[in-house]
PDB file of C-alpha atoms in Angstrom:
ATOM      1  CA  MET A   1       3.543   9.580  -2.253  1.00  0.00           C
ATOM      2  CA  ALA A   2       2.568  10.493  -5.792  1.00  0.00           C
ATOM      3  CA  LYS A   3       1.322   7.808  -8.124  1.00  0.00           C
ATOM      4  CA  GLY A   4       4.204   6.378 -10.080  1.00  0.00           C
ATOM      5  CA  SER A   5       6.808   6.942  -7.363  1.00  0.00           C
ATOM      6  CA  THR A   6       9.061   3.948  -6.878  1.00  0.00           C
ATOM      7  CA  LYS A   7      10.996   4.991  -3.780  1.00  0.00           C
ATOM      8  CA  ASN A   8       8.644   3.056  -1.497  1.00  0.00           C
ATOM      9  CA  LYS A   9       8.186  -0.697  -1.450  1.00  0.00           C
ATOM     10  CA  TYR A  10       5.080  -2.472  -0.156  1.00  0.00           C
ATOM     11  CA  SER A  11       5.450  -5.892   1.442  1.00  0.00           C
ATOM     12  CA  VAL A  12       2.262  -7.933   1.828  1.00  0.00           C
ATOM     13  CA  ILE A  13       2.398 -10.638   4.490  1.00  0.00           C
ATOM     14  CA  LEU A  14      -0.123 -13.388   3.695  1.00  0.00           C
ATOM     15  CA  PRO A  15      -0.563 -16.103   6.335  1.00  0.00           C
ATOM     16  CA  THR A  16      -2.257 -19.065   4.658  1.00  0.00           C
ATOM     17  CA  TYR A  17      -3.896 -22.286   5.750  1.00  0.00           C
ATOM     18  CA  ASN A  18      -5.950 -24.209   3.192  1.00  0.00           C
ATOM     19  CA  GLU A  19      -6.124 -21.287   0.739  1.00  0.00           C
ATOM     20  CA  ARG A  20      -5.237 -23.246  -2.411  1.00  0.00           C
ATOM     21  CA  GLN A  21      -8.275 -21.971  -4.307  1.00  0.00           C
ATOM     22  CA  ASN A  22      -8.034 -18.384  -3.087  1.00  0.00           C
ATOM     23  CA  LEU A  23      -4.308 -17.701  -3.330  1.00  0.00           C
ATOM     24  CA  PRO A  24      -3.818 -17.597  -7.141  1.00  0.00           C
ATOM     25  CA  VAL A  25      -6.715 -15.199  -7.656  1.00  0.00           C
ATOM     26  CA  LEU A  26      -5.642 -12.946  -4.783  1.00  0.00           C
ATOM     27  CA  VAL A  27      -2.057 -12.795  -6.038  1.00  0.00           C
ATOM     28  CA  GLN A  28      -3.285 -11.819  -9.508  1.00  0.00           C
ATOM     29  CA  MET A  29      -5.502  -9.113  -7.994  1.00  0.00           C
ATOM     30  CA  LEU A  30      -2.593  -7.750  -5.958  1.00  0.00           C
ATOM     31  CA  TYR A  31      -0.342  -7.804  -9.029  1.00  0.00           C
ATOM     32  CA  ASP A  32      -2.963  -5.875 -11.017  1.00  0.00           C
ATOM     33  CA  VAL A  33      -3.313  -3.200  -8.315  1.00  0.00           C
ATOM     34  CA  PHE A  34       0.412  -2.729  -7.768  1.00  0.00           C
ATOM     35  CA  THR A  35       1.100  -2.646 -11.502  1.00  0.00           C
ATOM     36  CA  LYS A  36      -1.659  -0.127 -12.206  1.00  0.00           C
ATOM     37  CA  GLU A  37      -0.404   2.145  -9.426  1.00  0.00           C
ATOM     38  CA  ASN A  38       3.247   1.600 -10.415  1.00  0.00           C
ATOM     39  CA  LEU A  39       4.166   0.500  -6.891  1.00  0.00           C
ATOM     40  CA  ASN A  40       7.140  -1.646  -5.928  1.00  0.00           C
ATOM     41  CA  TRP A  41       5.900  -4.783  -4.165  1.00  0.00           C
ATOM     42  CA  GLU A  42       6.439  -8.247  -2.781  1.00  0.00           C
ATOM     43  CA  ILE A  43       4.157 -10.879  -1.254  1.00  0.00           C
ATOM     44  CA  ILE A  44       5.467 -13.005   1.591  1.00  0.00           C
ATOM     45  CA  VAL A  45       3.444 -16.214   1.852  1.00  0.00           C
ATOM     46  CA  VAL A  46       3.592 -17.846   5.281  1.00  0.00           C
ATOM     47  CA  ASP A  47       1.895 -21.211   4.871  1.00  0.00           C
ATOM     48  CA  ASP A  48       1.345 -23.383   7.937  1.00  0.00           C
ATOM     49  CA  ALA A  49       1.655 -26.806   6.277  1.00  0.00           C
ATOM     50  CA  SER A  50      -1.758 -26.623   4.587  1.00  0.00           C
ATOM     51  CA  PRO A  51      -2.966 -30.149   3.756  1.00  0.00           C
ATOM     52  CA  ASP A  52      -4.819 -28.893   0.648  1.00  0.00           C
ATOM     53  CA  GLY A  53      -1.640 -28.092  -1.306  1.00  0.00           C
ATOM     54  CA  THR A  54      -1.524 -24.324  -0.773  1.00  0.00           C
ATOM     55  CA  LEU A  55       2.285 -24.317  -0.692  1.00  0.00           C
ATOM     56  CA  GLU A  56       2.533 -26.226  -3.971  1.00  0.00           C
ATOM     57  CA  ARG A  57       0.226 -23.688  -5.596  1.00  0.00           C
ATOM     58  CA  ALA A  58       2.344 -20.870  -4.112  1.00  0.00           C
ATOM     59  CA  LYS A  59       5.458 -22.388  -5.695  1.00  0.00           C
ATOM     60  CA  GLU A  60       3.710 -22.293  -9.075  1.00  0.00           C
ATOM     61  CA  LEU A  61       2.891 -18.621  -8.502  1.00  0.00           C
ATOM     62  CA  GLN A  62       6.507 -17.929  -7.634  1.00  0.00           C
ATOM     63  CA  LYS A  63       7.570 -19.359 -10.977  1.00  0.00           C
ATOM     64  CA  SER A  64       5.020 -17.159 -12.760  1.00  0.00           C
ATOM     65  CA  PHE A  65       5.604 -13.858 -10.961  1.00  0.00           C
ATOM     66  CA  GLY A  66       9.240 -14.273  -9.923  1.00  0.00           C
ATOM     67  CA  ALA A  67      10.999 -14.957  -6.627  1.00  0.00           C
ATOM     68  CA  ASP A  68      11.510 -11.226  -6.108  1.00  0.00           C
ATOM     69  CA  HIS A  69       7.737 -10.752  -5.939  1.00  0.00           C
ATOM     70  CA  ILE A  70       6.546 -14.028  -4.386  1.00  0.00           C
ATOM     71  CA  VAL A  71       8.573 -14.969  -1.315  1.00  0.00           C
ATOM     72  CA  LEU A  72       7.789 -18.325   0.292  1.00  0.00           C
ATOM     73  CA  LYS A  73       8.457 -18.738   3.999  1.00  0.00           C
ATOM     74  CA  PRO A  74       6.464 -21.814   5.084  1.00  0.00           C
ATOM     75  CA  ARG A  75       6.318 -23.236   8.586  1.00  0.00           C
ATOM     76  CA  ALA A  76       6.100 -26.802   9.865  1.00  0.00           C
ATOM     77  CA  GLY A  77       2.568 -26.588  11.277  1.00  0.00           C
ATOM     78  CA  LYS A  78      -0.384 -24.429  12.263  1.00  0.00           C
ATOM     79  CA  LEU A  79       1.243 -22.141  14.817  1.00  0.00           C
ATOM     80  CA  GLY A  80      -1.133 -19.182  15.042  1.00  0.00           C
ATOM     81  CA  LEU A  81      -1.824 -15.942  13.187  1.00  0.00           C
ATOM     82  CA  GLY A  82       0.315 -13.708  15.387  1.00  0.00           C
ATOM     83  CA  THR A  83       3.444 -15.812  15.031  1.00  0.00           C
ATOM     84  CA  ALA A  84       2.829 -16.024  11.273  1.00  0.00           C
ATOM     85  CA  TYR A  85       3.156 -12.236  11.006  1.00  0.00           C
ATOM     86  CA  VAL A  86       6.219 -12.250  13.237  1.00  0.00           C
ATOM     87  CA  HIS A  87       7.748 -14.941  11.031  1.00  0.00           C
ATOM     88  CA  GLY A  88       6.939 -13.142   7.795  1.00  0.00           C
ATOM     89  CA  LEU A  89       8.191  -9.811   9.078  1.00  0.00           C
ATOM     90  CA  GLN A  90      11.717 -11.218   9.295  1.00  0.00           C
ATOM     91  CA  TYR A  91      11.844 -11.405   5.505  1.00  0.00           C
ATOM     92  CA  VAL A  92      10.245  -8.066   4.620  1.00  0.00           C
ATOM     93  CA  THR A  93      12.368  -5.867   2.338  1.00  0.00           C
ATOM     94  CA  GLY A  94       9.853  -3.049   1.894  1.00  0.00           C
ATOM     95  CA  ASN A  95       9.522   0.075   4.027  1.00  0.00           C
ATOM     96  CA  PHE A  96       5.742  -0.427   4.255  1.00  0.00           C
ATOM     97  CA  VAL A  97       4.004  -3.603   5.404  1.00  0.00           C
ATOM     98  CA  ILE A  98       0.458  -4.623   4.460  1.00  0.00           C
ATOM     99  CA  ILE A  99      -1.361  -7.297   6.424  1.00  0.00           C
ATOM    100  CA  MET A 100      -4.551  -8.800   5.062  1.00  0.00           C
ATOM    101  CA  ASP A 101      -6.493 -12.065   4.876  1.00  0.00           C
ATOM    102  CA  ALA A 102      -5.994 -14.453   1.978  1.00  0.00           C
ATOM    103  CA  ASP A 103      -9.674 -15.391   1.646  1.00  0.00           C
ATOM    104  CA  PHE A 104     -10.986 -12.358  -0.328  1.00  0.00           C
ATOM    105  CA  SER A 105     -12.413 -10.768   2.819  1.00  0.00           C
ATOM    106  CA  HIS A 106     -10.072  -7.872   2.088  1.00  0.00           C
ATOM    107  CA  HIS A 107     -10.139  -6.558  -1.463  1.00  0.00           C
ATOM    108  CA  PRO A 108      -6.807  -5.276  -2.831  1.00  0.00           C
ATOM    109  CA  LYS A 109      -8.639  -2.356  -4.482  1.00  0.00           C
ATOM    110  CA  PHE A 110      -8.463  -0.505  -1.153  1.00  0.00           C
ATOM    111  CA  ILE A 111      -4.662  -0.574  -1.024  1.00  0.00           C
ATOM    112  CA  PRO A 112      -4.206   2.545  -3.239  1.00  0.00           C
ATOM    113  CA  ASP A 113      -6.571   4.436  -0.922  1.00  0.00           C
ATOM    114  CA  MET A 114      -4.529   3.362   2.092  1.00  0.00           C
ATOM    115  CA  VAL A 115      -1.347   4.472   0.344  1.00  0.00           C
ATOM    116  CA  LYS A 116      -2.849   7.900  -0.416  1.00  0.00           C
ATOM    117  CA  ILE A 117      -4.101   8.355   3.151  1.00  0.00           C
ATOM    118  CA  GLN A 118      -0.673   7.495   4.522  1.00  0.00           C
ATOM    119  CA  ALA A 119       1.035   9.894   2.128  1.00  0.00           C
ATOM    120  CA  ALA A 120      -1.347  12.729   2.990  1.00  0.00           C
ATOM    121  CA  THR A 121      -1.078  12.291   6.759  1.00  0.00           C
ATOM    122  CA  SER A 122       2.390  10.736   7.240  1.00  0.00           C
ATOM    123  CA  CYS A 123       0.718   8.386   9.709  1.00  0.00           C
ATOM    124  CA  ASP A 124       2.307   5.254  11.106  1.00  0.00           C
ATOM    125  CA  ILE A 125      -0.682   2.995  10.465  1.00  0.00           C
ATOM    126  CA  VAL A 126      -3.708   3.007   8.165  1.00  0.00           C
ATOM    127  CA  THR A 127      -6.324   0.548   9.381  1.00  0.00           C
ATOM    128  CA  GLY A 128      -9.363  -0.586   7.428  1.00  0.00           C
ATOM    129  CA  THR A 129     -12.726  -0.005   9.059  1.00  0.00           C
ATOM    130  CA  ARG A 130     -16.051  -1.689   8.331  1.00  0.00           C
ATOM    131  CA  TYR A 131     -17.950   0.595  10.681  1.00  0.00           C
ATOM    132  CA  ARG A 132     -17.220   4.137   9.537  1.00  0.00           C
ATOM    133  CA  SER A 133     -18.064   6.148   6.407  1.00  0.00           C
ATOM    134  CA  TYR A 134     -16.335   9.476   5.701  1.00  0.00           C
ATOM    135  CA  THR A 135     -13.868  11.256   3.411  1.00  0.00           C
ATOM    136  CA  PRO A 136     -10.322  10.534   4.657  1.00  0.00           C
ATOM    137  CA  LYS A 137      -7.473  12.972   4.192  1.00  0.00           C
ATOM    138  CA  GLY A 138      -5.777  12.354   0.866  1.00  0.00           C
ATOM    139  CA  LEU A 139      -8.974  11.234  -0.881  1.00  0.00           C
ATOM    140  CA  ASP A 140     -11.483  13.375  -2.745  1.00  0.00           C
ATOM    141  CA  GLN A 141     -14.647  11.385  -2.136  1.00  0.00           C
ATOM    142  CA  LYS A 142     -16.568   9.810   0.692  1.00  0.00           C
ATOM    143  CA  MET A 143     -15.802   6.157   1.358  1.00  0.00           C
ATOM    144  CA  VAL A 144     -18.381   3.814   2.834  1.00  0.00           C
ATOM    145  CA  GLY A 145     -17.521   0.977   5.186  1.00  0.00           C
ATOM    146  CA  GLY A 146     -19.638  -2.149   5.293  1.00  0.00           C
ATOM    147  CA  VAL A 147     -19.942  -5.926   5.686  1.00  0.00           C
ATOM    148  CA  TYR A 148     -21.383  -8.362   3.142  1.00  0.00           C
ATOM    149  CA  GLY A 149     -22.133 -12.074   3.401  1.00  0.00           C
ATOM    150  CA  TRP A 150     -22.675 -12.229   7.160  1.00  0.00           C
ATOM    151  CA  ASP A 151     -25.912 -13.193   8.840  1.00  0.00           C
ATOM    152  CA  ALA A 152     -27.404 -11.017  11.578  1.00  0.00           C
ATOM    153  CA  LYS A 153     -25.792 -13.093  14.337  1.00  0.00           C
ATOM    154  CA  ARG A 154     -22.292 -12.702  12.916  1.00  0.00           C
ATOM    155  CA  LYS A 155     -22.744  -8.952  12.388  1.00  0.00           C
ATOM    156  CA  LEU A 156     -24.051  -8.545  15.926  1.00  0.00           C
ATOM    157  CA  THR A 157     -21.113 -10.526  17.318  1.00  0.00           C
ATOM    158  CA  SER A 158     -18.569  -8.372  15.475  1.00  0.00           C
ATOM    159  CA  GLN A 159     -20.215  -5.070  16.350  1.00  0.00           C
ATOM    160  CA  GLY A 160     -20.630  -6.161  19.950  1.00  0.00           C
ATOM    161  CA  ALA A 161     -16.955  -7.116  20.127  1.00  0.00           C
ATOM    162  CA  ASN A 162     -15.946  -3.684  18.852  1.00  0.00           C
ATOM    163  CA  ILE A 163     -18.311  -1.830  21.192  1.00  0.00           C
ATOM    164  CA  LEU A 164     -16.966  -3.760  24.178  1.00  0.00           C
ATOM    165  CA  ALA A 165     -13.367  -3.162  23.081  1.00  0.00           C
ATOM    166  CA  ASP A 166     -14.027   0.548  22.585  1.00  0.00           C
ATOM    167  CA  PHE A 167     -15.530   0.793  26.072  1.00  0.00           C
ATOM    168  CA  LEU A 168     -12.672  -1.014  27.806  1.00  0.00           C
ATOM    169  CA  LEU A 169      -9.680   0.132  25.754  1.00  0.00           C
ATOM    170  CA  ALA A 170     -10.741   3.382  24.007  1.00  0.00           C
ATOM    171  CA  PRO A 171      -8.400   2.536  21.104  1.00  0.00           C
ATOM    172  CA  GLY A 172      -9.351   5.555  19.000  1.00  0.00           C
ATOM    173  CA  VAL A 173     -10.404   3.436  16.000  1.00  0.00           C
ATOM    174  CA  SER A 174     -13.872   2.280  14.979  1.00  0.00           C
ATOM    175  CA  ASP A 175     -12.909  -1.281  13.996  1.00  0.00           C
ATOM    176  CA  LEU A 176     -10.489  -2.782  16.490  1.00  0.00           C
ATOM    177  CA  THR A 177     -11.034  -6.370  15.359  1.00  0.00           C
ATOM    178  CA  GLY A 178     -10.300  -5.676  11.676  1.00  0.00           C
ATOM    179  CA  SER A 179      -7.121  -7.058  10.136  1.00  0.00           C
ATOM    180  CA  PHE A 180      -6.569  -5.124   6.893  1.00  0.00           C
ATOM    181  CA  ARG A 181      -3.819  -2.600   7.598  1.00  0.00           C
ATOM    182  CA  LEU A 182      -0.902  -0.667   6.139  1.00  0.00           C
ATOM    183  CA  TYR A 183       2.029  -0.071   8.474  1.00  0.00           C
ATOM    184  CA  LYS A 184       5.296   1.764   8.298  1.00  0.00           C
ATOM    185  CA  LYS A 185       7.809  -1.036   8.739  1.00  0.00           C
ATOM    186  CA  GLU A 186       9.377   0.527  11.822  1.00  0.00           C
ATOM    187  CA  ALA A 187       5.933   0.969  13.381  1.00  0.00           C
ATOM    188  CA  VAL A 188       4.840  -2.637  12.955  1.00  0.00           C
ATOM    189  CA  ILE A 189       8.177  -3.894  14.293  1.00  0.00           C
ATOM    190  CA  LYS A 190       7.852  -1.667  17.355  1.00  0.00           C
ATOM    191  CA  VAL A 191       4.278  -2.738  18.064  1.00  0.00           C
ATOM    192  CA  ILE A 192       4.812  -6.448  17.427  1.00  0.00           C
ATOM    193  CA  GLU A 193       7.793  -6.528  19.775  1.00  0.00           C
ATOM    194  CA  ALA A 194       5.478  -5.405  22.593  1.00  0.00           C
ATOM    195  CA  THR A 195       2.552  -7.652  21.631  1.00  0.00           C
ATOM    196  CA  GLU A 196       1.961 -10.811  23.636  1.00  0.00           C
ATOM    197  CA  SER A 197      -1.113 -12.298  21.918  1.00  0.00           C
ATOM    198  CA  LYS A 198      -0.571 -15.011  19.312  1.00  0.00           C
ATOM    199  CA  GLY A 199      -4.059 -15.935  18.126  1.00  0.00           C
ATOM    200  CA  PHE A 200      -7.415 -14.320  17.468  1.00  0.00           C
ATOM    201  CA  THR A 201      -6.715 -11.271  19.673  1.00  0.00           C
ATOM    202  CA  PHE A 202      -3.410 -10.458  17.980  1.00  0.00           C
ATOM    203  CA  GLN A 203      -4.806  -7.740  15.704  1.00  0.00           C
ATOM    204  CA  MET A 204      -6.700  -6.151  18.566  1.00  0.00           C
ATOM    205  CA  GLU A 205      -3.617  -5.943  20.734  1.00  0.00           C
ATOM    206  CA  LEU A 206      -1.595  -4.372  17.916  1.00  0.00           C
ATOM    207  CA  MET A 207      -4.001  -1.411  17.828  1.00  0.00           C
ATOM    208  CA  ALA A 208      -4.182  -1.104  21.603  1.00  0.00           C
ATOM    209  CA  ARG A 209      -0.388  -1.100  21.833  1.00  0.00           C
ATOM    210  CA  ALA A 210      -0.103   1.397  18.985  1.00  0.00           C
ATOM    211  CA  LYS A 211      -2.337   3.836  20.838  1.00  0.00           C
ATOM    212  CA  ALA A 212      -0.427   3.349  24.101  1.00  0.00           C
ATOM    213  CA  MET A 213       2.814   4.102  22.225  1.00  0.00           C
ATOM    214  CA  GLY A 214       1.390   7.293  20.752  1.00  0.00           C
ATOM    215  CA  LEU A 215       1.578   6.135  17.143  1.00  0.00           C
ATOM    216  CA  HIS A 216      -0.424   8.058  14.532  1.00  0.00           C
ATOM    217  CA  VAL A 217      -3.284   5.925  13.204  1.00  0.00           C
ATOM    218  CA  GLU A 218      -5.685   6.820  10.388  1.00  0.00           C
ATOM    219  CA  GLU A 219      -8.715   4.871   9.153  1.00  0.00           C
ATOM    220  CA  CYS A 220      -9.752   3.805   5.660  1.00  0.00           C
ATOM    221  CA  PRO A 221     -13.370   2.677   5.174  1.00  0.00           C
ATOM    222  CA  ILE A 222     -13.531  -0.719   3.458  1.00  0.00           C
ATOM    223  CA  THR A 223     -16.183  -3.207   2.433  1.00  0.00           C
ATOM    224  CA  PHE A 224     -15.600  -6.595   4.014  1.00  0.00           C
ATOM    225  CA  VAL A 225     -16.860  -9.689   2.190  1.00  0.00           C
ATOM    226  CA  ASP A 226     -17.145 -13.089   3.861  1.00  0.00           C
ATOM    227  CA  ARG A 227     -14.727 -15.706   2.554  1.00  0.00           C
ATOM    228  CA  VAL A 228     -15.553 -17.274  -0.821  1.00  0.00           C
ATOM    229  CA  TYR A 229     -13.838 -20.648  -0.325  1.00  0.00           C
ATOM    230  CA  GLY A 230     -12.907 -22.502   2.841  1.00  0.00           C
ATOM    231  CA  GLU A 231     -14.238 -22.303   6.361  1.00  0.00           C
ATOM    232  CA  SER A 232     -14.530 -19.324   8.662  1.00  0.00           C
ATOM    233  CA  LYS A 233     -12.001 -19.204  11.485  1.00  0.00           C
ATOM    234  CA  LEU A 234     -14.523 -17.768  13.968  1.00  0.00           C
ATOM    235  CA  GLY A 235     -15.978 -20.242  16.446  1.00  0.00           C
ATOM    236  CA  GLY A 236     -16.793 -20.607  20.115  1.00  0.00           C
ATOM    237  CA  GLU A 237     -13.148 -21.053  21.106  1.00  0.00           C
ATOM    238  CA  GLU A 238     -12.159 -17.864  19.267  1.00  0.00           C
ATOM    239  CA  ILE A 239     -14.904 -15.886  21.001  1.00  0.00           C
ATOM    240  CA  VAL A 240     -13.748 -17.093  24.421  1.00  0.00           C
ATOM    241  CA  GLU A 241     -10.155 -16.274  23.485  1.00  0.00           C
ATOM    242  CA  TYR A 242     -11.244 -12.799  22.390  1.00  0.00           C
ATOM    243  CA  LEU A 243     -12.970 -12.082  25.710  1.00  0.00           C
ATOM    244  CA  LYS A 244      -9.974 -13.341  27.677  1.00  0.00           C
ATOM    245  CA  GLY A 245      -7.614 -11.292  25.542  1.00  0.00           C
ATOM    246  CA  LEU A 246      -9.739  -8.169  25.838  1.00  0.00           C
ATOM    247  CA  THR A 247      -9.876  -8.289  29.632  1.00  0.00           C
ATOM    248  CA  GLY A 248      -6.145  -9.009  29.697  1.00  0.00           C
ATOM    249  CA  LEU A 249      -5.413  -5.958  27.542  1.00  0.00           C
ATOM    250  CA  TRP A 250      -7.682  -3.804  29.709  1.00  0.00           C
ATOM    251  CA  TRP A 251      -5.538  -4.791  32.666  1.00  0.00           C
ATOM    252  CA  LYS A 252      -2.129  -4.482  31.014  1.00  0.00           C
ATOM    253  CA  VAL A 253      -2.203  -1.752  28.376  1.00  0.00           C
TER     254      VAL A 253
END
């Protein structure tokens, strides 16, 4: 798609929980990117009853940017990341869906690159990768993937998780545990309908299912930055869940 085309619409699904400080800045950054690239857009905020007032802040943003751009679809409680995407997907009006974290880990500046890669390859999915550096189709310069703000233990855990997943599942992507992606709407619907995971392994299963279905996936190198405000969602329980989910996928997919 050429810059300035308005035939496509990009729907960003943002699951939030205690992102009151992050959300206004992220929305402004997304607005700036979409406006600069002249892209049609909407942001679907799925807040899981955040006690810090995230939903109230989202309502203020809706007044500022308009209900056509900021769509609020809150839920009654913290019900899991996977179900948040399923919930948000019901209200998508765009033909492309972007999923990303609301904590600044994923910078909106990479969205135009993802759009260009998709246009050049007609792929079903563009997935961000922290662990590959190359020049993707559709771009004219080398992009470098990387991680910032993590200690050695966290980096080793993430890389180890991806190495193990690559060995067991051979997903064909270098960053299976990443969660910054651009999907064709029909592709994400097809994959989500077959996905059983609801928590930390949800993103991993989406990629494994996509490969099993023969969907065309391209990668976009990104720089990942640890969250600025709030607490990390990665803990011992999530690691155990990941290992259980990985072995389950190895058996089923």
